[in-house]
Amino acid sequence: MENLDTETVRGFGDEWERFDQTALSDDERSQIFADYFRIFPWDALPNDATGFDLGCGSGRWAQLVAPRVGLLHCIDPSSAINVARRNLARFDNVVFHQQSVATIPLADGTMDFGYSLGVLHHIPDTAAAMRDCVNKLKPGAPFLVYLYYAFDNRPLWYRILWKSSEIVRAVVSRLPHILRYGVSQILALSIYWPLARLSKLGDRLGLATQGWPLHFYRDLSFYTMRTDALDRFGTRLEQRFARTEIESMMRRAGLQNIEFSPGAPYWCAVGTKA
């Protein structure tokens, strides 16, 4: 079984071709990268480590991982792999594979590390996908994952607000690609930007804004908001998991020493192969 949703894969190809991340500043890329990788044990990797980026998309994170390792395998089933090839052309230690998580062309037990950020929750069987990733790791190798959270650390009103947005996503994600894009950009301008900048203003006024909607975007560019609005509302298959569910899934996949990031984005977690 391929364990992928064809329309979702096609949608991500469209997203990364539209937003190839060349307009993302180096400072902002580094800022977001630090949020995702703050718990990753770089010091535990061997010299010239070999690892993989599952669901590499445009290669935006691989651009900062490749200089730190010996060899990086970028894997993506969509046409975004061609965008990654362009963005990473200056690196001679990156190999590209247009494959799904169920057909990763790497031998089991050979990788020094792996990561998959914002991908596995868009795969029909997330637990099986995680097992497929972990199978590629050597014992003791770390795996970093980011899965959409089920708002398990948020109040009831926040979860109700999200449920309302789900109705919008259910409609928008089934539109033709050009209409998905157009509607998502309207949402980025009318919702993402005002709420993010409201959080930024609240920070300056000394208010406790950490629980405000879209607080994560308060210091990020409108380009990132536009990208993520298309990701959020234009993707057909999306699953969300509570922290306890993610930890259980990771343990069943063969990971131990699991650590969750203390801050947004939720939930980022890392574990080592048992």
mmCIF file of C-alpha atoms in Angstrom:
data_model
loop_
_atom_site.group_PDB
_atom_site.id
_atom_site.type_symbol
_atom_site.label_atom_id
_atom_site.label_comp_id
_atom_site.label_asym_id
_atom_site.label_seq_id
_atom_site.Cartn_x
_atom_site.Cartn_y
_atom_site.Cartn_z
ATOM 1 C CA MET A 1 0.000 0.000 0.000
ATOM 2 C CA GLU A 2 1.314 3.436 -0.990
ATOM 3 C CA ASN A 3 -0.081 5.162 2.133
ATOM 4 C CA LEU A 4 -0.640 8.499 0.435
ATOM 5 C CA ASP A 5 -3.573 10.606 -0.667
ATOM 6 C CA THR A 6 -3.067 11.479 -4.315
ATOM 7 C CA GLU A 7 -4.983 14.760 -4.219
ATOM 8 C CA THR A 8 -3.113 15.899 -1.109
ATOM 9 C CA VAL A 9 0.221 15.120 -2.777
ATOM 10 C CA ARG A 10 -0.832 17.040 -5.883
ATOM 11 C CA GLY A 11 -1.871 19.974 -3.704
ATOM 12 C CA PHE A 12 1.516 20.166 -2.020
ATOM 13 C CA GLY A 13 3.239 20.129 -5.388
ATOM 14 C CA ASP A 14 1.140 23.145 -6.340
ATOM 15 C CA GLU A 15 1.853 24.869 -3.010
ATOM 16 C CA TRP A 16 5.640 24.598 -3.184
ATOM 17 C CA GLU A 17 5.742 25.563 -6.838
ATOM 18 C CA ARG A 18 3.831 28.750 -5.959
ATOM 19 C CA PHE A 19 5.775 29.380 -2.740
ATOM 20 C CA ASP A 20 9.256 28.057 -3.478
ATOM 21 C CA GLN A 21 10.603 29.940 -0.430
ATOM 22 C CA THR A 22 13.123 31.962 -2.432
ATOM 23 C CA ALA A 23 11.387 35.081 -1.075
ATOM 24 C CA LEU A 24 11.943 33.949 2.520
ATOM 25 C CA SER A 25 14.748 35.910 4.165
ATOM 26 C CA ASP A 26 17.720 34.081 5.653
ATOM 27 C CA ASP A 27 16.960 35.562 9.066
ATOM 28 C CA GLU A 28 13.346 34.400 9.048
ATOM 29 C CA ARG A 29 14.288 30.946 7.767
ATOM 30 C CA SER A 30 16.818 30.618 10.603
ATOM 31 C CA GLN A 31 14.260 31.856 13.143
ATOM 32 C CA ILE A 32 11.632 29.281 12.124
ATOM 33 C CA PHE A 33 14.264 26.547 11.810
ATOM 34 C CA ALA A 34 15.343 27.214 15.403
ATOM 35 C CA ASP A 35 11.753 26.837 16.604
ATOM 36 C CA TYR A 36 11.473 23.388 15.016
ATOM 37 C CA PHE A 37 14.978 22.099 15.745
ATOM 38 C CA ARG A 38 15.533 23.503 19.251
ATOM 39 C CA ILE A 39 15.351 20.015 20.782
ATOM 40 C CA PHE A 40 17.282 18.181 18.064
ATOM 41 C CA PRO A 41 20.496 16.603 19.481
ATOM 42 C CA TRP A 42 23.023 17.840 16.944
ATOM 43 C CA ASP A 43 25.921 17.012 19.269
ATOM 44 C CA ALA A 44 24.909 13.358 19.356
ATOM 45 C CA LEU A 45 25.355 12.884 15.607
ATOM 46 C CA PRO A 46 28.520 11.215 14.313
ATOM 47 C CA ASN A 47 30.913 13.089 12.047
ATOM 48 C CA ASP A 48 29.627 13.192 8.461
ATOM 49 C CA ALA A 49 26.236 11.860 9.537
ATOM 50 C CA THR A 50 23.849 10.493 6.914
ATOM 51 C CA GLY A 51 20.135 11.119 7.315
ATOM 52 C CA PHE A 52 16.857 11.942 5.620
ATOM 53 C CA ASP A 53 14.244 14.654 5.291
ATOM 54 C CA LEU A 54 10.889 12.940 4.776
ATOM 55 C CA GLY A 55 8.503 15.252 2.947
ATOM 56 C CA CYS A 56 11.171 17.816 2.108
ATOM 57 C CA GLY A 57 8.836 20.034 0.073
ATOM 58 C CA SER A 58 10.779 23.030 -1.223
ATOM 59 C CA GLY A 59 13.861 22.023 0.779
ATOM 60 C CA ARG A 60 13.579 25.022 3.103
ATOM 61 C CA TRP A 61 14.831 23.098 6.154
ATOM 62 C CA ALA A 62 17.300 20.995 4.184
ATOM 63 C CA GLN A 63 19.106 24.214 3.267
ATOM 64 C CA LEU A 64 20.105 24.582 6.920
ATOM 65 C CA VAL A 65 20.595 20.884 7.668
ATOM 66 C CA ALA A 66 22.820 20.019 4.695
ATOM 67 C CA PRO A 67 25.789 22.167 5.838
ATOM 68 C CA ARG A 68 25.778 20.352 9.216
ATOM 69 C CA VAL A 69 25.871 16.749 7.954
ATOM 70 C CA GLY A 70 27.735 14.458 5.593
ATOM 71 C CA LEU A 71 24.842 13.322 3.394
ATOM 72 C CA LEU A 72 21.157 14.245 3.336
ATOM 73 C CA HIS A 73 18.447 12.310 1.491
ATOM 74 C CA CYS A 74 15.519 14.547 0.515
ATOM 75 C CA ILE A 75 12.346 12.537 -0.058
ATOM 76 C CA ASP A 76 9.011 13.811 -1.365
ATOM 77 C CA PRO A 77 6.319 12.173 -3.532
ATOM 78 C CA SER A 78 5.149 15.432 -5.121
ATOM 79 C CA SER A 79 6.488 17.672 -7.871
ATOM 80 C CA ALA A 80 7.937 19.815 -5.076
ATOM 81 C CA ILE A 81 11.024 17.599 -5.306
ATOM 82 C CA ASN A 82 11.973 19.618 -8.407
ATOM 83 C CA VAL A 83 11.702 22.841 -6.401
ATOM 84 C CA ALA A 84 13.982 21.309 -3.761
ATOM 85 C CA ARG A 85 16.494 20.354 -6.465
ATOM 86 C CA ARG A 86 16.682 23.993 -7.574
ATOM 87 C CA ASN A 87 16.886 25.408 -4.061
ATOM 88 C CA LEU A 88 19.603 22.943 -3.006
ATOM 89 C CA ALA A 89 21.601 22.903 -6.239
ATOM 90 C CA ARG A 90 24.645 24.437 -4.515
ATOM 91 C CA PHE A 91 25.008 21.435 -2.183
ATOM 92 C CA ASP A 92 26.879 18.358 -3.361
ATOM 93 C CA ASN A 93 25.846 16.269 -0.347
ATOM 94 C CA VAL A 94 22.100 16.086 -1.044
ATOM 95 C CA VAL A 95 20.366 13.232 -2.889
ATOM 96 C CA PHE A 96 16.782 13.523 -4.115
ATOM 97 C CA HIS A 97 14.094 10.829 -4.203
ATOM 98 C CA GLN A 98 10.569 11.313 -5.553
ATOM 99 C CA GLN A 99 9.057 8.585 -3.393
ATOM 100 C CA SER A 100 6.379 8.134 -0.754
ATOM 101 C CA VAL A 101 6.985 7.243 2.878
ATOM 102 C CA ALA A 102 6.009 3.628 2.123
ATOM 103 C CA THR A 103 8.666 3.361 -0.583
ATOM 104 C CA ILE A 104 11.637 5.158 0.998
ATOM 105 C CA PRO A 105 14.595 3.925 -1.103
ATOM 106 C CA LEU A 106 16.952 3.517 1.859
ATOM 107 C CA ALA A 107 18.005 0.325 3.590
ATOM 108 C CA ASP A 108 16.595 -0.297 7.041
ATOM 109 C CA GLY A 109 18.898 0.468 9.953
ATOM 110 C CA THR A 110 21.312 2.671 7.990
ATOM 111 C CA MET A 111 20.484 6.301 8.847
ATOM 112 C CA ASP A 112 22.169 8.380 11.576
ATOM 113 C CA PHE A 113 19.163 10.703 11.873
ATOM 114 C CA GLY A 114 15.856 11.589 10.290
ATOM 115 C CA TYR A 115 13.187 14.262 10.490
ATOM 116 C CA SER A 116 9.725 14.898 9.123
ATOM 117 C CA LEU A 117 8.158 18.270 9.817
ATOM 118 C CA GLY A 118 4.506 18.964 9.084
ATOM 119 C CA VAL A 119 4.092 15.920 6.851
ATOM 120 C CA LEU A 120 2.983 12.739 8.614
ATOM 121 C CA HIS A 121 -0.397 14.187 9.636
ATOM 122 C CA HIS A 122 -1.204 14.531 5.912
ATOM 123 C CA ILE A 123 -0.678 10.790 5.341
ATOM 124 C CA PRO A 124 -3.644 8.404 5.691
ATOM 125 C CA ASP A 125 -1.942 6.061 8.197
ATOM 126 C CA THR A 126 0.281 8.341 10.260
ATOM 127 C CA ALA A 127 1.372 5.596 12.648
ATOM 128 C CA ALA A 128 2.499 3.340 9.788
ATOM 129 C CA ALA A 129 4.339 6.262 8.198
ATOM 130 C CA MET A 130 6.225 6.914 11.420
ATOM 131 C CA ARG A 131 7.203 3.245 11.664
ATOM 132 C CA ASP A 132 8.488 3.372 8.089
ATOM 133 C CA CYS A 133 10.669 6.343 9.007
ATOM 134 C CA VAL A 134 12.007 4.835 12.222
ATOM 135 C CA ASN A 135 12.829 1.563 10.451
ATOM 136 C CA LYS A 136 15.465 3.414 8.423
ATOM 137 C CA LEU A 137 17.355 4.566 11.534
ATOM 138 C CA LYS A 138 20.308 2.960 13.256
ATOM 139 C CA PRO A 139 19.804 2.107 16.942
ATOM 140 C CA GLY A 140 20.288 5.268 18.982
ATOM 141 C CA ALA A 141 19.671 7.581 16.009
ATOM 142 C CA PRO A 142 17.335 10.550 16.600
ATOM 143 C CA PHE A 143 14.100 11.227 14.743
ATOM 144 C CA LEU A 144 12.472 14.673 14.894
ATOM 145 C CA VAL A 145 8.801 14.997 14.050
ATOM 146 C CA TYR A 146 6.259 17.811 13.947
ATOM 147 C CA LEU A 147 2.592 16.838 13.957
ATOM 148 C CA TYR A 148 -0.392 19.169 14.077
ATOM 149 C CA TYR A 149 -1.710 19.320 17.622
ATOM 150 C CA ALA A 150 -5.281 18.674 18.725
ATOM 151 C CA PHE A 151 -5.314 21.903 20.802
ATOM 152 C CA ASP A 152 -5.004 19.746 23.899
ATOM 153 C CA ASN A 153 -3.162 22.587 25.653
ATOM 154 C CA ARG A 154 -5.766 25.204 24.676
ATOM 155 C CA PRO A 155 -9.016 26.342 26.341
ATOM 156 C CA LEU A 156 -12.464 25.342 25.102
ATOM 157 C CA TRP A 157 -13.107 28.626 23.265
ATOM 158 C CA TYR A 158 -9.917 28.101 21.233
ATOM 159 C CA ARG A 159 -10.990 24.608 20.189
ATOM 160 C CA ILE A 160 -14.428 25.901 19.183
ATOM 161 C CA LEU A 161 -12.751 28.578 17.051
ATOM 162 C CA TRP A 162 -10.673 25.911 15.339
ATOM 163 C CA LYS A 163 -13.761 23.803 14.654
ATOM 164 C CA SER A 164 -15.246 26.789 12.865
ATOM 165 C CA SER A 165 -12.149 27.106 10.696
ATOM 166 C CA GLU A 166 -12.437 23.401 9.847
ATOM 167 C CA ILE A 167 -15.727 24.093 8.091
ATOM 168 C CA VAL A 168 -13.944 26.638 5.905
ATOM 169 C CA ARG A 169 -11.083 24.232 5.195
ATOM 170 C CA ALA A 170 -13.484 21.454 4.234
ATOM 171 C CA VAL A 171 -14.933 23.710 1.520
ATOM 172 C CA VAL A 172 -11.752 25.469 0.335
ATOM 173 C CA SER A 173 -9.636 22.318 0.117
ATOM 174 C CA ARG A 174 -12.035 20.836 -2.438
ATOM 175 C CA LEU A 175 -11.929 23.769 -4.815
ATOM 176 C CA PRO A 176 -9.788 23.743 -7.982
ATOM 177 C CA HIS A 177 -6.160 24.650 -7.237
ATOM 178 C CA ILE A 178 -6.386 28.207 -8.543
ATOM 179 C CA LEU A 179 -9.433 28.926 -6.367
ATOM 180 C CA ARG A 180 -7.822 27.311 -3.303
ATOM 181 C CA TYR A 181 -4.889 29.626 -3.806
ATOM 182 C CA GLY A 182 -7.049 32.723 -4.226
ATOM 183 C CA VAL A 183 -9.210 32.078 -1.178
ATOM 184 C CA SER A 184 -6.205 31.217 0.972
ATOM 185 C CA GLN A 185 -4.562 34.520 0.108
ATOM 186 C CA ILE A 186 -7.700 36.409 1.101
ATOM 187 C CA LEU A 187 -7.672 34.539 4.422
ATOM 188 C CA ALA A 188 -3.985 35.366 4.916
ATOM 189 C CA LEU A 189 -4.718 39.063 4.438
ATOM 190 C CA SER A 190 -7.982 39.234 6.382
ATOM 191 C CA ILE A 191 -7.242 36.835 9.272
ATOM 192 C CA TYR A 192 -3.586 35.819 9.573
ATOM 193 C CA TRP A 193 -2.031 39.265 9.188
ATOM 194 C CA PRO A 194 -4.417 41.220 11.491
ATOM 195 C CA LEU A 195 -4.345 38.630 14.300
ATOM 196 C CA ALA A 196 -0.575 38.161 14.089
ATOM 197 C CA ARG A 197 0.082 41.875 14.192
ATOM 198 C CA LEU A 198 -2.417 42.262 17.039
ATOM 199 C CA SER A 199 -0.311 39.781 19.020
ATOM 200 C CA LYS A 200 2.796 41.779 18.176
ATOM 201 C CA LEU A 201 1.128 44.946 19.451
ATOM 202 C CA GLY A 202 0.007 43.109 22.585
ATOM 203 C CA ASP A 203 3.607 42.021 23.216
ATOM 204 C CA ARG A 204 4.748 45.620 23.029
ATOM 205 C CA LEU A 205 2.051 46.626 25.487
ATOM 206 C CA GLY A 206 3.202 43.943 27.917
ATOM 207 C CA LEU A 207 0.116 41.773 27.549
ATOM 208 C CA ALA A 208 0.187 37.971 27.883
ATOM 209 C CA THR A 209 -0.435 37.087 24.234
ATOM 210 C CA GLN A 210 0.950 33.541 24.128
ATOM 211 C CA GLY A 211 -2.544 32.021 23.991
ATOM 212 C CA TRP A 212 -3.888 34.340 21.324
ATOM 213 C CA PRO A 213 -4.795 32.851 17.919
ATOM 214 C CA LEU A 214 -1.920 33.016 15.394
ATOM 215 C CA HIS A 215 0.471 34.362 18.018
ATOM 216 C CA PHE A 216 3.192 32.201 16.417
ATOM 217 C CA TYR A 217 3.162 34.495 13.362
ATOM 218 C CA ARG A 218 3.564 37.776 15.236
ATOM 219 C CA ASP A 219 7.155 38.317 14.023
ATOM 220 C CA LEU A 220 6.909 36.455 10.731
ATOM 221 C CA SER A 221 6.528 37.889 7.257
ATOM 222 C CA PHE A 222 3.330 38.101 5.250
ATOM 223 C CA TYR A 223 4.993 35.701 2.785
ATOM 224 C CA THR A 224 5.097 33.006 5.475
ATOM 225 C CA MET A 225 1.496 33.726 6.422
ATOM 226 C CA ARG A 226 0.445 33.373 2.771
ATOM 227 C CA THR A 227 2.328 30.085 2.488
ATOM 228 C CA ASP A 228 0.813 28.646 5.648
ATOM 229 C CA ALA A 229 -2.699 29.844 4.827
ATOM 230 C CA LEU A 230 -2.562 27.815 1.611
ATOM 231 C CA ASP A 231 -1.140 24.885 3.568
ATOM 232 C CA ARG A 232 -3.823 25.095 6.242
ATOM 233 C CA PHE A 233 -6.905 25.688 4.114
ATOM 234 C CA GLY A 234 -5.859 24.118 0.822
ATOM 235 C CA THR A 235 -4.925 20.647 2.077
ATOM 236 C CA ARG A 236 -7.629 17.985 1.876
ATOM 237 C CA LEU A 237 -6.230 15.425 4.305
ATOM 238 C CA GLU A 238 -5.304 16.759 7.732
ATOM 239 C CA GLN A 239 -5.159 14.898 11.036
ATOM 240 C CA ARG A 240 -4.458 16.261 14.505
ATOM 241 C CA PHE A 241 -3.055 14.506 17.558
ATOM 242 C CA ALA A 242 -2.848 15.142 21.278
ATOM 243 C CA ARG A 243 0.568 15.073 22.892
ATOM 244 C CA THR A 244 -0.215 11.748 24.572
ATOM 245 C CA GLU A 245 -1.222 10.227 21.232
ATOM 246 C CA ILE A 246 1.998 11.386 19.600
ATOM 247 C CA GLU A 247 4.134 9.963 22.386
ATOM 248 C CA SER A 248 2.315 6.641 22.201
ATOM 249 C CA MET A 249 2.714 6.561 18.419
ATOM 250 C CA MET A 250 6.433 7.271 18.709
ATOM 251 C CA ARG A 251 6.946 4.530 21.278
ATOM 252 C CA ARG A 252 5.051 2.009 19.165
ATOM 253 C CA ALA A 253 7.256 2.956 16.215
ATOM 254 C CA GLY A 254 10.329 2.024 18.260
ATOM 255 C CA LEU A 255 11.457 5.367 19.688
ATOM 256 C CA GLN A 256 12.554 6.056 23.252
ATOM 257 C CA ASN A 257 13.954 9.002 25.262
ATOM 258 C CA ILE A 258 11.118 11.119 23.856
ATOM 259 C CA GLU A 259 11.258 14.865 24.425
ATOM 260 C CA PHE A 260 8.687 17.474 23.442
ATOM 261 C CA SER A 261 9.513 21.047 22.574
ATOM 262 C CA PRO A 262 8.318 23.421 25.327
ATOM 263 C CA GLY A 263 7.044 26.048 22.912
ATOM 264 C CA ALA A 264 5.284 26.522 19.586
ATOM 265 C CA PRO A 265 4.909 25.074 17.056
ATOM 266 C CA TYR A 266 2.968 22.262 18.738
ATOM 267 C CA TRP A 267 3.802 19.428 18.772
ATOM 268 C CA CYS A 268 7.486 19.019 17.962
ATOM 269 C CA ALA A 269 9.057 15.920 19.486
ATOM 270 C CA VAL A 270 12.288 13.970 19.187
ATOM 271 C CA GLY A 271 13.115 10.409 20.157
ATOM 272 C CA THR A 272 15.934 7.951 19.579
ATOM 273 C CA LYS A 273 15.534 4.517 18.036
ATOM 274 C CA ALA A 274 15.567 1.810 20.690
#
